[in-house]
Amino acid sequence: MTHDSIAVVDFGGQYAHLIATKIRRLHVLAEIRQPEDDIELFKKYKGIILSGSPSLSAFGQDSDYNKKIFDLDIPILGFCFGHQEIAKHYGGKVVHGGREWGPVRLRVIKEHPLFEGTPEVQQVFMSHFDSVIEVGPDFEELAITELGEERHRFAAIASDAIKRFGFQFHPEVDDTVFGEKMLENFVKNICGCKPTWTMEGLLSEMIEKVQVQVGSSSVLLLASGGVDSTVVAKVLGMAIGPERLHLLHVDNGLMRKGESETVINLFGRLGLDKNLHFIEATNEFLSALDGIVDPELKRKAVGDTFIEVFEREANRLGLGDCLLAQGTIYPDRIETGGSKRADLIKTHHNRVPIIERMIAEGRVVEPIADLYKAEVRELGERLGIPREFLWRHPFPGPGLAIRVVCSTGDINDIDDEKTARDIAKRYGLKATVLPIKSVGVKADLRVYEHPVLVHGECEWERLLEAAGNIFKSASGVNRCLLNLGSSFPKKIKPVRATVTKERLDLLREADFIVMEGLKKHGIYDLVWQCPTVLLPLIIDEKGNEVVVIRPVLSERAMTATPARLPEQFLEEIRYKILRLEGVCGLFLDVSTKPPATIEWE
Ligand code: XMP
């Protein structure tokens, strides 16, 4: 069955995926497209939405996209940057100025189907520097915003004749109170999309597609026990039956404590253990990682080893010709799509060259490759997968390898310590820049920079404000950590370190303490993820590892805010972790993403 669908053109604004997610909740399929995609790719859609962007329309930034979309007889609605581009394209004018940020009051001045079922005066969310100050002859002004006596014009524009529309604000953000209604008005009333994209329908389509692709072959799935591969296992079980489904669970030595046991029990509970193959390959992964410091090389080593183990085991089991199934989900595909605007530029282990080759040969089965995480969980619920598995925190494919931070031990490019110190002092905190680097995102690029360690008594909100100010002013810094140790370190020294069994074992223990603590205190489900990380630092000559915990709140992992954890929880883990042999410090990561990322590498 084909579904009516909407293209969301991703100009790099942080909300493009949110637009797609919210449209999908209306049971209409929305897909992300790149602005330079071929015009042929757009013809199947019943509507197009142009997302916002960090670029400035007034200065013609990012204007080399495929403008042929404007020749299509398909309704187009732009938000923020997209709105300005539409205004400009049809003879309007955009200037740099008139900035609005946050919730503002919108007044609808002309009745329009886009605002059907919403009040004349309502709150919308704005985030822009540039403004439309004039529209072309076909367009009319639908809404303005009001701030006291001030009026901001062209907050919404429309040309019904040519079916082009624009909102300066973001209807996809929750702060736009009637945003979902506006999206629904566009998708259903203006584009005429029928809401056929439902979980139930999707599941039967998925099953049918798998049956057609697999034919009479067998399928081998690398089942990590994560949400995605578990849902895929269940879908495959339904599509081809448990006899032709082979699950390969590899203990790569990079997993959490007790993980393999838990996963094997789960597959038993799901009735999918008929052909469950368990491979212990710790040594193989450790030798592939031996001596590597660079995080991208670590990812590659883990990915390549997975493929080697997979090929060898498939042959050993006489499954050399079978298809490979993967739990790839929608963002994995988009992020590795090579977009110049992708927020997360990192190789996904399910898109390495050999897999790409197998995909070209039609040998890879990816039943949930069009779904977002929330949709995978919804599907999993329908399939009867126990809740505690569906709501597990995301865990990276390369596992603890990217949480064991490595170093050459000779970092000496710290250059803006004074700024960080001065800012921290204003909040009554001591500060020092750490001689280690971790990844962050700045202007959509992944960059390796230093964390700042702060120490002292400070209210949570003030602490976050201090961190924000440090990020704004201190160059070369992308993280802020609160020292949970009792005193401010006098001496911090980086040491050379790579991924070793000893370090992994230590991290596993620390991670276990944190995970158990979160569950015991009933906060596991409240945080999106809480990586525990090991840093090769000697503090005050005491030991050679520092543990960092990174609790975050997030919706889709594209952005994140630090999660505030109860004092008693912190006290308990502090007591336990600082007693682990070799651990000389414990820090709490209080950085937002951006400029930091969720993982450290
Ligand atoms: P970052 O660290 O980029 O992470 O903010 C965003 C989300 O992606 C996960 N992540 C990974 N997942 N392989 C994966 O399968 C990786 O190399 C990887 N790096 C980060 C991370 O856990 C978070 O949920």
CSV table of C-alpha atoms in Angstrom, one decimal, residues 99-311:
chain,number,residue,atom,x,y,z
A,99,ARG,CA,15.0,39.1,16.3
A,100,GLU,CA,12.5,37.3,18.4
A,101,TRP,CA,13.2,34.4,20.7
A,102,GLY,CA,11.0,32.2,22.9
A,103,PRO,CA,7.3,32.3,23.4
A,104,VAL,CA,5.5,35.3,21.8
A,105,ARG,CA,1.9,36.4,21.3
A,106,LEU,CA,0.5,35.8,17.8
A,107,ARG,CA,-2.6,37.6,16.5
A,108,VAL,CA,-4.3,36.0,13.5
A,109,ILE,CA,-5.5,38.9,11.4
A,110,LYS,CA,-7.0,37.0,8.5
A,111,GLU,CA,-9.1,33.8,8.8
A,112,HIS,CA,-7.4,30.9,7.0
A,113,PRO,CA,-7.7,27.1,7.0
A,114,LEU,CA,-4.2,26.9,8.4
A,115,PHE,CA,-5.5,28.4,11.7
A,116,GLU,CA,-8.8,26.6,11.8
A,117,GLY,CA,-9.6,25.5,15.3
A,118,THR,CA,-7.1,27.8,16.9
A,119,PRO,CA,-7.8,31.1,18.7
A,120,GLU,CA,-7.3,34.5,17.3
A,121,VAL,CA,-4.6,35.3,19.9
A,122,GLN,CA,-2.3,32.5,20.9
A,123,GLN,CA,1.2,31.7,22.0
A,124,VAL,CA,3.8,30.6,19.4
A,125,PHE,CA,7.6,29.8,19.7
A,126,MET,CA,10.0,32.1,17.8
A,127,SER,CA,13.7,31.7,17.2
A,128,HIS,CA,15.0,34.0,14.4
A,129,PHE,CA,17.4,36.8,13.6
A,130,ASP,CA,16.0,37.6,10.1
A,131,SER,CA,12.5,38.8,9.2
A,132,VAL,CA,10.2,39.1,6.3
A,133,ILE,CA,9.4,42.8,5.7
A,134,GLU,CA,7.6,42.6,2.4
A,135,VAL,CA,5.7,39.9,0.5
A,136,GLY,CA,5.1,39.4,-3.2
A,137,PRO,CA,1.9,40.4,-4.9
A,138,ASP,CA,0.2,36.9,-4.6
A,139,PHE,CA,0.7,36.8,-0.9
A,140,GLU,CA,-1.4,38.0,2.0
A,141,GLU,CA,-0.4,38.5,5.6
A,142,LEU,CA,-2.3,36.1,7.9
A,143,ALA,CA,-0.8,36.9,11.3
A,144,ILE,CA,1.4,39.3,13.3
A,145,THR,CA,3.1,39.1,16.7
A,146,GLU,CA,2.7,41.6,19.5
A,147,LEU,CA,5.1,42.6,22.2
A,148,GLY,CA,3.5,45.4,24.2
A,149,GLU,CA,3.0,48.2,21.7
A,150,GLU,CA,5.4,46.6,19.2
A,151,ARG,CA,4.1,44.8,16.2
A,152,HIS,CA,6.1,42.3,14.2
A,153,ARG,CA,4.6,41.8,10.8
A,154,PHE,CA,4.4,38.7,8.5
A,155,ALA,CA,4.4,36.1,11.2
A,156,ALA,CA,2.3,34.0,8.9
A,157,ILE,CA,1.8,34.4,5.1
A,158,ALA,CA,-0.1,32.6,2.4
A,159,SER,CA,-0.9,32.5,-1.2
A,160,ASP,CA,-3.9,30.2,-1.7
A,161,ALA,CA,-3.6,30.6,-5.5
A,162,ILE,CA,-0.2,29.0,-5.7
A,163,LYS,CA,-0.5,27.0,-2.5
A,164,ARG,CA,2.6,28.5,-0.8
A,165,PHE,CA,2.6,29.3,2.9
A,166,GLY,CA,5.0,30.4,5.6
A,167,PHE,CA,5.2,30.7,9.4
A,168,GLN,CA,7.9,32.7,11.0
A,169,PHE,CA,7.4,30.7,14.2
A,170,HIS,CA,7.9,26.9,14.8
A,171,PRO,CA,4.6,25.0,15.0
A,172,GLU,CA,6.5,21.8,15.7
A,173,VAL,CA,7.8,23.0,19.1
A,174,ASP,CA,5.6,22.4,22.1
A,175,ASP,CA,5.7,26.1,23.2
A,176,THR,CA,3.5,26.8,20.1
A,177,VAL,CA,0.4,25.8,21.9
A,178,PHE,CA,-1.8,25.0,18.8
A,179,GLY,CA,1.2,24.0,16.6
A,180,GLU,CA,0.0,20.4,16.2
A,181,LYS,CA,-3.4,21.6,15.1
A,182,MET,CA,-1.7,23.9,12.5
A,183,LEU,CA,0.3,20.9,11.2
A,184,GLU,CA,-2.8,18.9,11.0
A,185,ASN,CA,-4.6,21.7,9.1
A,186,PHE,CA,-1.8,21.8,6.5
A,187,VAL,CA,-1.3,18.0,6.2
A,188,LYS,CA,-4.9,16.9,6.1
A,189,ASN,CA,-6.9,20.0,4.9
A,190,ILE,CA,-4.5,21.7,2.5
A,191,CYS,CA,-2.5,18.7,1.2
A,192,GLY,CA,-5.5,16.3,1.5
A,193,CYS,CA,-3.4,13.5,3.1
A,194,LYS,CA,-5.4,10.6,4.4
A,195,PRO,CA,-4.3,9.2,7.8
A,196,THR,CA,-3.4,5.7,6.7
A,197,TRP,CA,0.0,5.3,8.3
A,198,THR,CA,-0.9,3.4,11.4
A,199,MET,CA,1.2,1.0,13.5
A,200,GLU,CA,-1.1,-1.9,12.8
A,201,GLY,CA,-1.0,-1.4,9.0
A,202,LEU,CA,2.7,-0.8,9.2
A,203,LEU,CA,3.3,-4.1,11.0
A,204,SER,CA,1.5,-6.1,8.3
A,205,GLU,CA,3.3,-4.2,5.6
A,206,MET,CA,6.6,-4.9,7.3
A,207,ILE,CA,5.9,-8.6,7.6
A,208,GLU,CA,4.8,-8.9,4.0
A,209,LYS,CA,7.9,-7.0,2.8
A,210,VAL,CA,10.2,-9.2,4.8
A,211,GLN,CA,8.5,-12.4,3.4
A,212,VAL,CA,9.0,-11.1,-0.1
A,213,GLN,CA,12.6,-10.2,0.4
A,214,VAL,CA,13.6,-13.3,2.3
A,215,GLY,CA,11.8,-15.8,0.2
A,216,SER,CA,12.8,-19.3,1.3
A,217,SER,CA,16.2,-18.2,2.7
A,218,SER,CA,17.2,-17.9,6.3
A,219,VAL,CA,18.0,-14.7,8.2
A,220,LEU,CA,20.8,-14.0,10.6
A,221,LEU,CA,20.4,-11.2,13.1
A,222,LEU,CA,23.0,-9.7,15.3
A,223,ALA,CA,20.9,-9.4,18.4
A,224,SER,CA,22.5,-7.1,20.9
A,225,GLY,CA,19.5,-7.0,23.2
A,226,GLY,CA,18.9,-3.3,22.5
A,227,VAL,CA,15.4,-2.1,21.7
A,228,ASP,CA,15.9,-2.0,18.0
A,229,SER,CA,17.4,-5.4,17.4
A,230,THR,CA,14.9,-7.0,19.8
A,231,VAL,CA,11.9,-5.5,17.9
A,232,VAL,CA,13.5,-6.7,14.6
A,233,ALA,CA,13.9,-10.2,16.1
A,234,LYS,CA,10.2,-10.3,17.0
A,235,VAL,CA,9.1,-8.9,13.6
A,236,LEU,CA,11.3,-11.5,11.8
A,237,GLY,CA,9.9,-14.3,14.0
A,238,MET,CA,6.4,-13.3,13.0
A,239,ALA,CA,7.4,-13.0,9.3
A,240,ILE,CA,9.4,-16.1,8.7
A,241,GLY,CA,8.9,-18.2,11.9
A,242,PRO,CA,11.6,-19.1,14.5
A,243,GLU,CA,13.0,-22.0,12.5
A,244,ARG,CA,14.6,-19.8,9.8
A,245,LEU,CA,15.6,-17.1,12.1
A,246,HIS,CA,19.1,-17.3,13.6
A,247,LEU,CA,20.0,-14.9,16.3
A,248,LEU,CA,23.7,-14.3,16.9
A,249,HIS,CA,24.5,-12.7,20.2
A,250,VAL,CA,28.2,-11.7,20.4
A,251,ASP,CA,29.7,-10.9,23.8
A,252,ASN,CA,32.3,-8.4,22.5
A,253,GLY,CA,33.6,-7.6,26.0
A,254,LEU,CA,32.3,-4.1,25.5
A,255,MET,CA,28.9,-4.6,27.1
A,256,ARG,CA,27.5,-3.8,30.5
A,257,LYS,CA,27.8,-6.1,33.4
A,258,GLY,CA,25.6,-9.2,33.1
A,259,GLU,CA,24.3,-8.0,29.7
A,260,SER,CA,24.7,-11.3,27.7
A,261,GLU,CA,22.8,-13.3,30.4
A,262,THR,CA,20.0,-10.8,30.4
A,263,VAL,CA,19.7,-10.8,26.7
A,264,ILE,CA,19.7,-14.5,26.4
A,265,ASN,CA,16.9,-14.7,29.0
A,266,LEU,CA,14.9,-12.2,27.1
A,267,PHE,CA,15.0,-14.1,23.8
A,268,GLY,CA,13.9,-17.2,25.8
A,269,ARG,CA,10.9,-15.3,27.1
A,270,LEU,CA,10.1,-14.1,23.6
A,271,GLY,CA,10.2,-17.6,22.3
A,272,LEU,CA,13.0,-16.7,19.9
A,273,ASP,CA,15.7,-18.9,21.2
A,274,LYS,CA,15.3,-21.8,18.8
A,275,ASN,CA,18.4,-20.8,16.9
A,276,LEU,CA,20.2,-18.6,19.4
A,277,HIS,CA,23.9,-18.6,19.0
A,278,PHE,CA,26.1,-17.1,21.7
A,279,ILE,CA,29.6,-16.2,20.8
A,280,GLU,CA,32.2,-15.1,23.3
A,281,ALA,CA,34.6,-12.9,21.3
A,282,THR,CA,36.1,-10.5,23.9
A,283,ASN,CA,39.7,-11.3,23.0
A,284,GLU,CA,39.1,-10.7,19.3
A,285,PHE,CA,37.6,-7.2,20.0
A,286,LEU,CA,40.3,-6.4,22.5
A,287,SER,CA,43.1,-7.2,20.0
A,288,ALA,CA,41.3,-5.1,17.3
A,289,LEU,CA,41.2,-2.2,19.8
A,290,ASP,CA,44.8,-2.7,21.0
A,291,GLY,CA,46.8,0.5,21.1
A,292,ILE,CA,44.1,2.7,19.4
A,293,VAL,CA,43.5,6.2,20.8
A,294,ASP,CA,41.4,7.9,18.1
A,295,PRO,CA,37.7,7.4,18.7
A,296,GLU,CA,36.7,7.1,15.0
A,297,LEU,CA,39.3,4.4,14.6
A,298,LYS,CA,37.9,2.6,17.7
A,299,ARG,CA,34.4,2.7,16.1
A,300,LYS,CA,35.9,1.3,12.9
A,301,ALA,CA,37.8,-1.5,14.8
A,302,VAL,CA,34.6,-2.6,16.6
A,303,GLY,CA,32.5,-2.4,13.4
A,304,ASP,CA,35.0,-4.4,11.3
A,305,THR,CA,35.4,-7.0,14.0
A,306,PHE,CA,31.6,-7.5,14.2
A,307,ILE,CA,31.6,-8.2,10.5
A,308,GLU,CA,34.6,-10.6,10.8
A,309,VAL,CA,32.9,-12.5,13.6
A,310,PHE,CA,29.6,-12.5,11.8
A,311,GLU,CA,31.1,-13.8,8.6
